Coordinates of C-alpha atoms in Angstrom, one line a residue:
M14 CA 135.5 -48.5 -44.7
K15 CA 135.5 -44.9 -43.6
Q16 CA 136.8 -42.5 -46.4
Q17 CA 140.2 -40.8 -45.7
L18 CA 140.2 -37.0 -45.4
P19 CA 142.5 -34.2 -45.8
L20 CA 143.8 -32.1 -43.2
V21 CA 143.8 -28.2 -44.2
G22 CA 145.1 -25.5 -41.9
G23 CA 144.2 -27.8 -38.7
R24 CA 141.1 -28.7 -40.2
L25 CA 139.8 -31.9 -41.6
Y26 CA 137.5 -32.0 -44.8
P27 CA 135.9 -35.0 -46.8
L28 CA 137.7 -35.6 -50.2
S29 CA 134.3 -36.2 -52.3
S30 CA 130.9 -34.4 -52.4
P31 CA 128.8 -34.3 -50.7
S32 CA 130.6 -34.2 -47.2
C33 CA 127.9 -36.1 -45.2
R34 CA 126.4 -39.5 -44.9
V35 CA 125.2 -40.7 -48.4
L36 CA 122.4 -43.4 -48.8
D37 CA 122.3 -45.2 -52.0
H38 CA 120.6 -43.6 -54.8
N39 CA 121.9 -40.0 -53.6
I40 CA 119.5 -39.7 -50.8
R41 CA 121.7 -37.0 -48.8
V42 CA 121.4 -36.4 -45.0
K43 CA 122.7 -32.8 -44.7
G44 CA 124.8 -31.4 -41.9
L45 CA 125.9 -28.9 -39.6
F46 CA 129.4 -27.1 -40.0
I47 CA 131.5 -25.7 -36.9
N48 CA 133.6 -22.9 -37.9
Y49 CA 136.2 -21.7 -35.5
R50 CA 139.6 -20.1 -34.9
R51 CA 141.7 -22.7 -33.2
E52 CA 144.0 -20.3 -31.4
E53 CA 141.1 -18.6 -29.6
S54 CA 138.3 -21.0 -29.5
A55 CA 139.1 -24.8 -29.8
P56 CA 138.0 -25.9 -26.3
Y57 CA 134.5 -24.3 -27.0
A58 CA 134.2 -25.9 -30.3
G59 CA 135.2 -29.3 -28.8
R60 CA 132.6 -29.1 -26.3
L61 CA 130.2 -27.7 -28.5
Y62 CA 130.9 -30.6 -31.0
D63 CA 130.1 -33.1 -28.3
G64 CA 126.9 -31.8 -27.2
I65 CA 125.6 -31.5 -30.8
V66 CA 126.8 -34.9 -31.9
K67 CA 124.7 -36.6 -29.4
H68 CA 121.5 -35.3 -31.1
F69 CA 122.6 -35.0 -34.9
G70 CA 125.2 -37.7 -35.1
A71 CA 128.6 -37.7 -35.8
D72 CA 128.3 -38.1 -39.4
R73 CA 126.3 -34.8 -39.6
V74 CA 128.4 -32.6 -37.8
F75 CA 131.8 -31.2 -39.4
L76 CA 134.8 -30.4 -37.1
D77 CA 138.7 -31.1 -37.4
V78 CA 140.1 -34.3 -36.0
N79 CA 143.6 -35.4 -35.3
S80 CA 144.2 -37.6 -38.6
V81 CA 146.2 -36.0 -41.5
H82 CA 145.8 -36.8 -45.2
A83 CA 147.7 -34.2 -47.3
G84 CA 147.9 -33.2 -51.0
H85 CA 144.5 -31.8 -51.7
D86 CA 143.3 -28.3 -52.9
F87 CA 141.9 -27.0 -49.6
R88 CA 139.4 -24.5 -51.4
E89 CA 137.9 -27.6 -53.1
A90 CA 137.8 -29.4 -49.8
I91 CA 136.0 -26.3 -48.1
E92 CA 133.4 -26.2 -51.0
R93 CA 132.7 -29.8 -50.7
A94 CA 132.1 -29.6 -46.9
C95 CA 130.1 -26.4 -47.1
S96 CA 127.9 -27.6 -49.8
S97 CA 126.8 -30.6 -48.2
C98 CA 125.7 -28.7 -45.1
E99 CA 122.3 -26.5 -44.1
F100 CA 123.9 -24.6 -40.9
M101 CA 127.2 -23.2 -40.1
L102 CA 128.0 -22.1 -36.6
V103 CA 130.8 -19.6 -36.6
I104 CA 132.3 -19.4 -32.9
I105 CA 133.4 -15.8 -32.1
G106 CA 135.5 -14.6 -29.2
K107 CA 136.7 -11.4 -28.1
H108 CA 139.7 -11.4 -30.4
W109 CA 138.0 -13.2 -33.3
A110 CA 138.7 -10.3 -35.7
T111 CA 142.0 -9.6 -34.4
V112 CA 143.9 -12.8 -34.6
R113 CA 147.3 -12.0 -36.3
D114 CA 149.4 -14.3 -38.4
S115 CA 153.2 -14.8 -38.3
S116 CA 153.7 -11.8 -40.3
G117 CA 151.9 -9.4 -38.1
G118 CA 148.7 -9.1 -40.3
F119 CA 145.3 -9.8 -39.4
R120 CA 144.3 -13.7 -40.3
L121 CA 141.0 -12.2 -41.8
D122 CA 142.8 -10.0 -44.2
N123 CA 144.2 -12.9 -45.7
E124 CA 142.0 -14.4 -48.8
S125 CA 143.6 -17.8 -48.1
D126 CA 142.4 -17.8 -44.3
Y127 CA 140.5 -20.8 -43.7
V128 CA 137.7 -19.4 -41.4
R129 CA 137.0 -16.4 -43.9
L130 CA 136.9 -18.9 -46.8
E131 CA 134.5 -21.1 -45.1
I132 CA 132.1 -18.2 -43.8
A133 CA 132.4 -16.2 -47.3
L134 CA 131.2 -19.7 -49.3
A135 CA 128.6 -20.5 -46.4
L136 CA 127.2 -17.0 -47.1
Q137 CA 127.2 -17.5 -50.8
K138 CA 125.5 -20.5 -50.6
N139 CA 122.9 -19.3 -48.4
L140 CA 123.3 -21.6 -45.7
L141 CA 122.1 -20.6 -42.2
V142 CA 124.7 -19.1 -40.8
I143 CA 124.4 -18.4 -36.9
P144 CA 127.4 -16.6 -35.1
V145 CA 127.9 -18.1 -31.7
L146 CA 129.5 -15.6 -29.2
I147 CA 131.7 -16.8 -26.4
N148 CA 133.4 -15.3 -23.1
G149 CA 130.7 -12.4 -23.4
A150 CA 132.1 -11.5 -27.1
E151 CA 130.2 -9.1 -29.2
L152 CA 129.9 -9.2 -32.9
P153 CA 132.7 -7.2 -34.5
P154 CA 132.1 -3.8 -36.4
E155 CA 131.2 -4.1 -40.0
S156 CA 134.2 -2.0 -41.1
S157 CA 136.7 -4.5 -39.6
L158 CA 135.8 -7.2 -41.8
P159 CA 136.1 -8.1 -45.5
A160 CA 133.5 -7.2 -47.6
E161 CA 132.1 -10.9 -48.1
L162 CA 132.0 -11.5 -44.5
R163 CA 130.0 -8.3 -43.6
P164 CA 126.6 -10.0 -44.0
L165 CA 127.6 -12.1 -40.9
V166 CA 127.1 -9.0 -38.5
Y167 CA 123.5 -8.9 -39.4
R168 CA 122.8 -12.4 -38.5
N169 CA 121.1 -13.1 -35.2
A170 CA 123.8 -14.3 -32.8
F171 CA 123.4 -16.9 -30.1
H172 CA 125.3 -16.5 -26.7
L173 CA 127.3 -19.5 -25.1
S174 CA 128.3 -18.9 -21.4
D175 CA 130.5 -21.0 -19.2
L176 CA 128.1 -20.7 -16.5
R177 CA 124.8 -21.9 -18.3
F178 CA 127.0 -23.7 -21.3
H179 CA 125.0 -27.1 -21.2
D180 CA 121.7 -25.2 -21.0
D181 CA 122.7 -23.1 -23.7
V182 CA 123.8 -26.0 -25.9
R183 CA 120.4 -27.7 -25.4
L184 CA 118.5 -24.5 -26.4
L185 CA 120.8 -24.3 -29.4
I186 CA 120.2 -27.9 -30.4
N187 CA 116.3 -27.1 -30.1
T188 CA 116.3 -23.9 -32.1
L189 CA 118.5 -25.9 -35.1
K190 CA 116.1 -28.8 -34.9
G191 CA 113.0 -26.8 -35.2
I192 CA 114.4 -24.5 -37.9
S193 CA 115.8 -27.8 -39.7
T194 CA 112.4 -29.5 -39.4
E195 CA 110.4 -26.8 -40.8
S196 CA 112.7 -26.2 -43.9
R197 CA 113.0 -29.7 -44.8
S198 CA 109.2 -30.7 -44.4
S199 CA 108.6 -27.7 -47.3
L200 CA 107.0 -30.2 -49.7
F201 CA 104.5 -27.4 -51.0
P202 CA 103.7 -24.9 -52.7
L203 CA 103.8 -27.8 -55.6
Y204 CA 102.8 -26.5 -59.0
G205 CA 101.1 -23.3 -57.6
V206 CA 99.0 -25.5 -54.9
T207 CA 99.4 -25.5 -50.9
L208 CA 97.2 -28.3 -49.4
G209 CA 95.0 -26.7 -46.8
K210 CA 95.0 -23.3 -48.6
T211 CA 94.4 -23.6 -52.3
T212 CA 90.9 -23.4 -53.3
I213 CA 88.9 -25.5 -55.8
G214 CA 88.5 -22.3 -58.0
E215 CA 92.1 -21.9 -58.1
L216 CA 92.7 -25.4 -58.6
S217 CA 90.6 -25.5 -61.5
A218 CA 92.6 -22.8 -63.4
L219 CA 95.6 -25.0 -63.3
F220 CA 94.7 -28.6 -63.6
A221 CA 91.9 -30.7 -65.6
R222 CA 88.9 -32.2 -63.9
T223 CA 89.6 -35.7 -63.4
K224 CA 87.4 -38.4 -65.6
V225 CA 88.3 -41.4 -63.2
I226 CA 85.0 -42.6 -61.8
N227 CA 84.5 -44.0 -58.3
E228 CA 83.0 -47.4 -58.7
S229 CA 81.3 -47.4 -55.6
T230 CA 79.3 -44.2 -56.2
G231 CA 79.2 -43.8 -59.9
Y232 CA 80.5 -40.4 -59.8
P233 CA 83.8 -38.7 -60.7
Y234 CA 86.2 -38.5 -57.8
P235 CA 86.6 -35.0 -56.3
C236 CA 90.1 -34.2 -57.8
Y237 CA 92.0 -32.5 -60.5
D238 CA 94.9 -34.2 -62.6
W239 CA 97.6 -32.2 -64.4
R240 CA 96.7 -30.9 -67.8
G241 CA 97.9 -32.8 -70.8
G242 CA 99.3 -35.9 -71.4
R243 CA 99.0 -39.1 -69.3
C244 CA 98.0 -38.1 -65.8
N245 CA 99.3 -40.0 -63.1
F246 CA 99.2 -37.6 -60.0
R247 CA 96.3 -35.9 -58.5
F248 CA 95.1 -33.0 -56.2
H249 CA 92.0 -33.9 -54.2
Y250 CA 89.7 -31.5 -52.7
D251 CA 87.1 -31.5 -49.6
E252 CA 83.8 -31.2 -51.4
D253 CA 82.2 -29.2 -48.3
S254 CA 84.8 -26.7 -47.9
G255 CA 86.1 -26.6 -51.4
I256 CA 90.1 -26.6 -50.1
V257 CA 92.5 -29.0 -51.7
N258 CA 93.3 -31.3 -49.1
R259 CA 95.4 -34.4 -50.5
F260 CA 98.0 -34.8 -53.0
N261 CA 98.6 -38.4 -54.8
I262 CA 101.3 -39.5 -57.1
D263 CA 102.1 -43.5 -58.3
R264 CA 105.3 -44.8 -59.7
T265 CA 104.3 -44.1 -63.5
S266 CA 104.9 -40.5 -62.8
A267 CA 108.3 -38.6 -62.5
F268 CA 108.7 -36.8 -59.0
P269 CA 108.5 -32.9 -59.3
D270 CA 112.2 -31.3 -59.4
P271 CA 111.7 -29.8 -55.7
W272 CA 110.8 -33.2 -54.5
L273 CA 113.9 -34.7 -56.4
D274 CA 116.2 -31.9 -54.6
L275 CA 114.8 -33.5 -51.2
G276 CA 115.9 -37.0 -51.9
F277 CA 112.6 -38.3 -53.7
R278 CA 113.4 -41.2 -56.0
W279 CA 111.5 -44.1 -57.1
L280 CA 115.0 -46.0 -57.0
N281 CA 114.9 -45.8 -53.2
S282 CA 114.5 -48.9 -51.0
Y283 CA 112.4 -49.1 -48.1
D284 CA 115.1 -48.5 -45.8
E285 CA 116.1 -45.3 -47.4
W286 CA 112.4 -43.9 -47.5
L287 CA 112.3 -44.6 -43.7
A288 CA 115.8 -42.6 -43.2
L289 CA 114.4 -39.7 -45.5
L290 CA 111.2 -39.3 -43.6
D291 CA 113.3 -39.1 -40.5
Y292 CA 115.7 -36.8 -41.8
M293 CA 112.5 -34.5 -43.0
G294 CA 111.2 -34.4 -39.4
F295 CA 108.5 -36.9 -40.0
E296 CA 107.3 -38.9 -37.1
V297 CA 107.0 -42.5 -38.8
T298 CA 104.7 -45.4 -37.7
I299 CA 104.7 -48.6 -39.6
Q300 CA 101.3 -49.5 -40.4
E301 CA 101.8 -52.8 -42.2
A302 CA 105.1 -54.1 -41.4
P303 CA 107.3 -55.2 -44.2
H304 CA 106.7 -58.9 -45.5
I305 CA 106.9 -61.0 -48.6
E306 CA 103.7 -62.3 -50.2
R307 CA 103.4 -64.5 -53.2
F308 CA 102.0 -62.7 -56.2
N309 CA 101.7 -63.8 -59.9
G310 CA 104.5 -66.3 -59.3
H311 CA 106.7 -63.7 -57.6
N312 CA 108.0 -63.1 -53.9
S313 CA 106.6 -59.6 -53.6
F314 CA 107.5 -56.9 -50.9
Y315 CA 104.7 -55.3 -48.9
A316 CA 104.5 -52.7 -46.4
K317 CA 102.8 -49.5 -45.3
V318 CA 104.3 -46.5 -43.6
V319 CA 102.5 -43.4 -42.2
G320 CA 104.3 -40.3 -41.3
E321 CA 103.3 -37.3 -39.4
A322 CA 105.0 -33.8 -39.4
Q323 CA 104.2 -30.9 -37.1
T324 CA 105.1 -28.1 -39.3
P325 CA 103.2 -24.8 -39.9
L326 CA 101.3 -27.0 -42.4
P327 CA 100.6 -30.4 -40.7
L328 CA 101.3 -33.2 -43.0
T329 CA 100.6 -37.1 -42.9
I330 CA 102.4 -38.9 -45.5
F331 CA 101.6 -42.5 -46.6
L332 CA 103.8 -44.7 -48.4
D333 CA 102.4 -47.8 -50.1
F334 CA 104.9 -50.4 -50.8
C335 CA 103.2 -53.2 -53.0
F336 CA 105.5 -53.6 -56.3
S337 CA 105.3 -57.0 -57.7
R338 CA 108.8 -58.4 -58.2
E339 CA 111.8 -60.2 -56.1
T340 CA 112.5 -57.6 -53.5
T341 CA 113.4 -57.2 -50.0
S342 CA 113.6 -53.9 -47.6
N343 CA 117.0 -53.3 -49.1
S344 CA 116.0 -53.9 -52.6
P345 CA 115.5 -50.4 -55.0
E346 CA 112.2 -49.8 -56.5
T347 CA 109.7 -51.0 -53.7
L348 CA 107.6 -48.1 -53.4
Y349 CA 104.3 -47.9 -55.4
S350 CA 102.5 -44.7 -54.6
I351 CA 102.8 -41.6 -52.2
S352 CA 100.0 -39.9 -51.0
I353 CA 100.3 -36.5 -48.5
F354 CA 97.2 -35.1 -46.6
T355 CA 96.5 -32.3 -44.6
R356 CA 93.5 -31.2 -42.2
T357 CA 91.3 -28.4 -43.9

Protein backbone atom coordinates (compact mmCIF):
# COMPACT_ATOMS: atom_id res chain seq x y z
CA MET A 1 0.00 0.00 0.00
CA LYS A 2 1.41 3.39 -1.00
CA GLN A 3 2.25 5.74 1.83
CA GLN A 4 0.05 8.79 2.38
CA LEU A 5 1.84 12.10 1.96
CA PRO A 6 1.28 15.60 3.35
CA LEU A 7 0.68 18.52 1.00
CA VAL A 8 2.66 21.61 1.98
CA GLY A 9 2.23 24.93 0.20
CA GLY A 10 0.90 23.11 -2.85
CA ARG A 11 3.66 20.49 -2.68
CA LEU A 12 3.68 16.87 -1.58
CA TYR A 13 6.28 15.31 0.73
CA PRO A 14 6.75 11.84 2.22
CA LEU A 15 5.91 11.44 5.89
CA SER A 16 8.80 9.23 6.89
CA SER A 17 12.47 9.21 6.04
CA PRO A 18 13.86 8.39 3.60
CA SER A 19 11.57 9.87 0.93
CA CYS A 20 12.53 7.37 -1.72
CA ARG A 21 12.05 3.75 -2.60
CA VAL A 22 13.34 1.70 0.31
CA LEU A 23 14.40 -1.90 -0.11
CA ASP A 24 14.61 -4.22 2.87
CA HIS A 25 17.57 -3.77 5.22
CA ASN A 26 17.95 -0.05 4.47
CA ILE A 27 19.21 -0.18 0.88
CA ARG A 28 18.17 3.24 -0.35
CA VAL A 29 17.66 4.37 -3.92
CA LYS A 30 18.27 8.11 -3.85
CA GLY A 31 16.25 10.54 -5.90
CA LEU A 32 15.93 13.83 -7.69
CA PHE A 33 14.00 16.81 -6.31
CA ILE A 34 12.34 19.36 -8.63
CA ASN A 35 12.06 22.76 -6.94
CA TYR A 36 9.83 25.34 -8.63
CA ARG A 37 7.46 28.24 -8.07
CA ARG A 38 3.90 27.22 -8.88
CA GLU A 39 2.83 30.69 -9.95
CA GLU A 40 5.58 30.93 -12.54
CA SER A 41 6.83 27.55 -13.73
CA ALA A 42 4.28 24.80 -12.99
CA PRO A 43 3.85 23.80 -16.68
CA TYR A 44 7.62 23.49 -17.16
CA ALA A 45 7.97 21.49 -13.95
CA GLY A 46 5.26 19.08 -15.09
CA ARG A 47 6.80 18.54 -18.52
CA LEU A 48 10.27 18.13 -17.04
CA TYR A 49 8.92 15.65 -14.48
CA ASP A 50 7.28 13.55 -17.23
CA GLY A 51 10.54 13.38 -19.18
CA ILE A 52 12.77 12.56 -16.24
CA VAL A 53 10.45 9.93 -14.74
CA LYS A 54 10.80 7.79 -17.87
CA HIS A 55 14.49 7.36 -17.09
CA PHE A 56 14.72 7.50 -13.29
CA GLY A 57 11.33 6.06 -12.26
CA ALA A 58 8.43 7.81 -10.53
CA ASP A 59 9.67 6.70 -7.12
CA ARG A 60 12.96 8.58 -7.60
CA VAL A 61 11.59 11.95 -8.74
CA PHE A 62 9.80 14.30 -6.32
CA LEU A 63 7.17 16.78 -7.42
CA ASP A 64 3.80 17.86 -6.12
CA VAL A 65 0.61 15.91 -6.91
CA ASN A 66 -3.07 16.54 -6.38
CA SER A 67 -3.66 14.56 -3.17
CA VAL A 68 -3.85 16.42 0.13
CA HIS A 69 -2.83 15.11 3.51
CA ALA A 70 -2.51 17.95 6.02
CA GLY A 71 -1.46 18.26 9.65
CA HIS A 72 2.28 17.63 9.45
CA ASP A 73 5.21 19.98 10.12
CA PHE A 74 6.16 21.19 6.63
CA ARG A 75 9.76 21.99 7.69
CA GLU A 76 10.27 18.40 8.81
CA ALA A 77 8.64 17.12 5.62
CA ILE A 78 10.95 19.23 3.46
CA GLU A 79 14.00 17.99 5.36
CA ARG A 80 12.98 14.38 4.91
CA ALA A 81 12.39 14.84 1.21
CA CYS A 82 15.69 16.66 0.60
CA SER A 83 17.68 14.28 2.78
CA SER A 84 16.94 11.35 0.53
CA CYS A 85 17.91 13.01 -2.77
CA GLU A 86 21.26 13.51 -4.46
CA PHE A 87 20.10 16.14 -6.96
CA MET A 88 17.89 19.22 -6.88
CA LEU A 89 16.74 20.98 -10.04
CA VAL A 90 15.73 24.59 -9.31
CA ILE A 91 13.47 25.89 -12.08
CA ILE A 92 14.02 29.63 -12.50
CA GLY A 93 11.97 31.93 -14.72
CA LYS A 94 12.34 35.64 -15.43
CA HIS A 95 10.32 36.62 -12.36
CA TRP A 96 11.56 33.91 -10.00
CA ALA A 97 13.23 36.30 -7.53
CA THR A 98 10.49 38.93 -7.64
CA VAL A 99 7.29 36.91 -7.12
CA ARG A 100 5.34 38.63 -4.33
CA ASP A 101 3.05 37.30 -1.61
CA SER A 102 -0.39 38.61 -0.62
CA SER A 103 1.12 41.36 1.53
CA GLY A 104 3.23 42.70 -1.33
CA GLY A 105 6.59 41.40 -0.11
CA PHE A 106 8.97 39.19 -2.09
CA ARG A 107 8.25 35.53 -1.48
CA LEU A 108 11.95 34.71 -1.18
CA ASP A 109 12.28 37.18 1.71
CA ASN A 110 9.87 35.06 3.75
CA GLU A 111 11.84 32.56 5.87
CA SER A 112 8.88 30.14 5.66
CA ASP A 113 8.70 30.20 1.86
CA TYR A 114 8.85 26.59 0.69
CA VAL A 115 11.03 27.34 -2.37
CA ARG A 116 13.57 29.12 -0.15
CA LEU A 117 13.47 26.38 2.49
CA GLU A 118 14.01 23.60 -0.04
CA ILE A 119 16.98 25.24 -1.75
CA ALA A 120 18.61 26.31 1.51
CA LEU A 121 18.38 22.78 2.90
CA ALA A 122 19.68 21.22 -0.34
CA LEU A 123 22.71 23.53 -0.29
CA GLN A 124 23.27 22.80 3.40
CA LYS A 125 23.22 19.04 2.74
CA ASN A 126 25.61 19.36 -0.23
CA LEU A 127 23.16 18.06 -2.80
CA LEU A 128 24.10 18.75 -6.41
CA VAL A 129 21.87 21.79 -6.99
CA ILE A 130 21.39 22.71 -10.67
CA PRO A 131 19.57 25.93 -11.67
CA VAL A 132 17.34 25.23 -14.69
CA LEU A 133 16.66 28.49 -16.56
CA ILE A 134 13.43 28.74 -18.57
CA ASN A 135 12.02 31.29 -21.03
CA GLY A 136 15.40 32.93 -21.52
CA ALA A 137 15.78 33.68 -17.81
CA GLU A 138 19.14 34.47 -16.20
CA LEU A 139 20.41 33.78 -12.72
CA PRO A 140 19.39 36.62 -10.39
CA PRO A 141 22.02 38.97 -8.91
CA GLU A 142 23.58 37.62 -5.73
CA SER A 143 22.51 40.76 -3.85
CA SER A 144 18.83 40.03 -4.56
CA LEU A 145 18.87 36.70 -2.69
CA PRO A 146 18.78 35.78 1.01
CA ALA A 147 22.25 34.94 2.32
CA GLU A 148 21.64 31.17 2.47
CA LEU A 149 20.60 31.09 -1.23
CA ARG A 150 23.51 33.12 -2.63
CA PRO A 151 25.70 30.05 -3.38
CA LEU A 152 23.05 29.17 -5.99
CA VAL A 153 24.27 31.89 -8.38
CA TYR A 154 27.69 30.20 -8.59
CA ARG A 155 26.26 26.86 -9.71
CA ASN A 156 26.49 26.02 -13.41
CA ALA A 157 23.02 26.54 -14.86
CA PHE A 158 21.17 24.50 -17.46
CA HIS A 159 19.04 26.28 -20.10
CA LEU A 160 15.69 24.75 -21.04
CA SER A 161 14.12 26.23 -24.17
CA ASP A 162 10.68 25.79 -25.71
CA LEU A 163 12.11 25.22 -29.18
CA ARG A 164 14.49 22.44 -28.08
CA PHE A 165 12.63 21.25 -25.02
CA HIS A 166 12.82 17.48 -25.60
CA ASP A 167 16.45 17.61 -26.76
CA ASP A 168 17.36 19.75 -23.76
CA VAL A 169 15.66 17.31 -21.39
CA ARG A 170 17.54 14.37 -22.93
CA LEU A 171 20.82 16.25 -22.50
CA LEU A 172 19.97 17.03 -18.88
CA ILE A 173 19.08 13.38 -18.20
CA ASN A 174 22.35 12.13 -19.70
CA THR A 175 24.28 14.66 -17.63
CA LEU A 176 22.55 13.56 -14.42
CA LYS A 177 23.06 9.87 -15.18
CA GLY A 178 26.77 10.41 -15.81
CA ILE A 179 27.30 12.37 -12.61
CA SER A 180 25.19 9.94 -10.58
CA THR A 181 27.00 6.85 -11.88
CA GLU A 182 30.41 8.34 -11.15
CA SER A 183 29.51 9.38 -7.60
CA ARG A 184 27.76 6.12 -6.70
CA SER A 185 30.58 3.93 -7.99
CA SER A 186 33.20 5.59 -5.75
CA LEU A 187 34.12 2.47 -3.76
CA PHE A 188 37.75 3.56 -3.54
CA PRO A 189 40.01 4.81 -2.03
CA LEU A 190 39.43 2.40 0.83
CA TYR A 191 41.73 2.39 3.86
CA GLY A 192 44.05 4.61 1.83
CA VAL A 193 44.19 2.19 -1.12
CA THR A 194 42.96 2.80 -4.67
CA LEU A 195 42.84 -0.10 -7.10
CA GLY A 196 44.97 0.52 -10.17
CA LYS A 197 47.02 3.26 -8.45
CA THR A 198 48.42 2.15 -5.10
CA THR A 199 51.81 0.46 -5.33
CA ILE A 200 53.05 -2.57 -3.40
CA GLY A 201 55.42 -0.29 -1.47
CA GLU A 202 52.53 1.91 -0.32
CA LEU A 203 50.46 -1.17 0.43
CA SER A 204 53.14 -2.71 2.66
CA ALA A 205 53.14 0.41 4.85
CA LEU A 206 49.43 -0.07 5.54
CA PHE A 207 48.94 -3.83 5.71
CA ALA A 208 50.61 -7.08 6.72
CA ARG A 209 51.84 -9.56 4.12
CA THR A 210 49.48 -12.51 3.98
CA LYS A 211 50.66 -15.88 5.28
CA VAL A 212 48.02 -17.85 3.39
CA ILE A 213 49.69 -20.34 1.06
CA ASN A 214 48.51 -21.10 -2.45
CA GLU A 215 48.24 -24.90 -2.35
CA SER A 216 48.83 -25.25 -6.09
CA THR A 217 52.16 -23.36 -6.05
CA GLY A 218 53.31 -23.67 -2.43
CA TYR A 219 53.94 -19.91 -2.30
CA PRO A 220 52.00 -17.18 -0.40
CA TYR A 221 49.33 -15.35 -2.34
CA PRO A 222 50.47 -11.97 -3.72
CA CYS A 223 48.31 -9.96 -1.35
CA TYR A 224 48.21 -8.11 1.95
CA ASP A 225 45.76 -8.35 4.86
CA TRP A 226 44.57 -5.79 7.35
CA ARG A 227 47.01 -5.53 10.25
CA GLY A 228 45.98 -7.09 13.58
CA GLY A 229 43.26 -9.51 14.58
CA ARG A 230 41.66 -12.01 12.28
CA CYS A 231 42.10 -10.84 8.68
CA ASN A 232 39.16 -11.57 6.42
CA PHE A 233 39.71 -9.06 3.63
CA ARG A 234 42.69 -8.67 1.35
CA PHE A 235 44.24 -6.35 -1.22
CA HIS A 236 45.90 -8.25 -4.07
CA TYR A 237 48.58 -6.88 -6.38
CA ASP A 238 49.93 -7.68 -9.80
CA GLU A 239 53.36 -9.27 -9.40
CA ASP A 240 54.71 -7.82 -12.66
CA SER A 241 53.63 -4.19 -12.21
CA GLY A 242 53.49 -4.10 -8.40
CA ILE A 243 50.13 -2.27 -8.61
CA VAL A 244 47.15 -3.19 -6.42
CA ASN A 245 44.41 -4.58 -8.65
CA ARG A 246 41.91 -6.54 -6.52
CA PHE A 247 40.06 -6.38 -3.22
CA ASN A 248 38.31 -9.31 -1.56
CA ILE A 249 36.03 -9.55 1.47
CA ASP A 250 33.95 -12.42 2.82
CA ARG A 251 30.98 -12.57 5.15
CA THR A 252 33.14 -13.09 8.26
CA SER A 253 34.21 -9.41 8.05
CA ALA A 254 32.27 -6.22 8.63
CA PHE A 255 31.86 -3.90 5.66
CA PRO A 256 33.84 -0.63 5.79
CA ASP A 257 31.79 2.39 6.88
CA PRO A 258 31.83 4.09 3.42
CA TRP A 259 30.37 0.95 1.90
CA LEU A 260 27.72 0.71 4.59
CA ASP A 261 26.66 4.23 3.58
CA LEU A 262 26.17 2.95 0.02
CA GLY A 263 23.91 0.13 1.20
CA PHE A 264 26.33 -2.81 1.47
CA ARG A 265 24.90 -5.27 4.03
CA TRP A 266 25.52 -8.99 4.45
CA LEU A 267 21.83 -9.11 5.37
CA ASN A 268 20.85 -8.11 1.84
CA SER A 269 19.08 -10.70 -0.27
CA TYR A 270 20.11 -11.66 -3.79
CA ASP A 271 17.33 -9.46 -5.23
CA GLU A 272 18.50 -6.50 -3.17
CA TRP A 273 22.10 -6.89 -4.31
CA LEU A 274 20.96 -6.76 -7.95
CA ALA A 275 18.98 -3.57 -7.23
CA LEU A 276 21.97 -2.01 -5.47
CA LEU A 277 24.40 -2.77 -8.30
CA ASP A 278 21.94 -1.32 -10.81
CA TYR A 279 21.60 1.83 -8.70
CA MET A 280 25.39 2.17 -8.50
CA GLY A 281 25.70 2.12 -12.27
CA PHE A 282 27.02 -1.43 -12.76
CA GLU A 283 25.98 -3.36 -15.85
CA VAL A 284 25.00 -6.71 -14.36
CA THR A 285 25.55 -10.15 -15.88
CA ILE A 286 24.26 -13.33 -14.23
CA GLN A 287 27.23 -15.68 -14.53
CA GLU A 288 25.51 -18.54 -12.71
CA ALA A 289 21.73 -18.38 -12.47
CA PRO A 290 20.15 -18.66 -9.01
CA HIS A 291 19.41 -22.23 -8.08
CA ILE A 292 19.01 -24.48 -5.07
CA GLU A 293 21.45 -27.28 -4.34
CA ARG A 294 21.42 -29.90 -1.64
CA PHE A 295 24.44 -29.39 0.62
CA ASN A 296 25.08 -30.99 4.03
CA GLY A 297 21.40 -31.79 4.41
CA HIS A 298 20.23 -28.27 3.54
CA ASN A 299 18.64 -26.70 0.49
CA SER A 300 21.25 -24.03 -0.23
CA PHE A 301 20.99 -21.00 -2.52
CA TYR A 302 23.70 -20.58 -5.17
CA ALA A 303 24.36 -17.84 -7.73
CA LYS A 304 27.23 -15.84 -9.21
CA VAL A 305 26.86 -12.23 -10.41
CA VAL A 306 29.30 -9.98 -12.28
CA GLY A 307 28.94 -6.20 -12.58
CA GLU A 308 30.91 -3.85 -14.86
CA ALA A 309 31.16 -0.09 -14.24
CA GLN A 310 32.76 2.22 -16.81
CA THR A 311 33.78 4.94 -14.38
CA PRO A 312 37.06 6.92 -14.32
CA LEU A 313 38.30 3.77 -12.55
CA PRO A 314 36.79 0.82 -14.52
CA LEU A 315 35.68 -1.78 -12.00
CA THR A 316 34.46 -5.35 -12.15
CA ILE A 317 32.59 -6.61 -9.09
CA PHE A 318 32.01 -10.32 -8.49
CA LEU A 319 29.37 -11.53 -6.03
CA ASP A 320 29.48 -15.16 -4.94
CA PHE A 321 26.24 -16.46 -3.44
CA CYS A 322 26.88 -19.84 -1.86
CA PHE A 323 25.73 -19.59 1.72
CA SER A 324 24.50 -22.87 3.12
CA ARG A 325 21.07 -22.55 4.66
CA GLU A 326 17.41 -22.78 3.66
CA THR A 327 17.36 -19.73 1.38
CA THR A 328 15.81 -18.27 -1.77
CA SER A 329 16.50 -15.13 -3.81
CA ASN A 330 14.37 -13.11 -1.37
CA SER A 331 16.06 -14.48 1.74
CA PRO A 332 18.54 -12.34 3.69
CA GLU A 333 22.17 -13.31 4.12
CA THR A 334 22.64 -15.15 0.84
CA LEU A 335 25.97 -13.60 -0.16
CA TYR A 336 29.26 -15.27 0.77
CA SER A 337 31.95 -12.99 -0.68
CA ILE A 338 32.69 -9.95 -2.85
CA SER A 339 35.70 -9.45 -5.09
CA ILE A 340 36.42 -6.20 -6.96
CA PHE A 341 38.95 -5.99 -9.82
CA THR A 342 40.44 -3.32 -12.01
CA ARG A 343 42.88 -3.52 -14.92
CA THR A 344 46.43 -2.28 -14.25
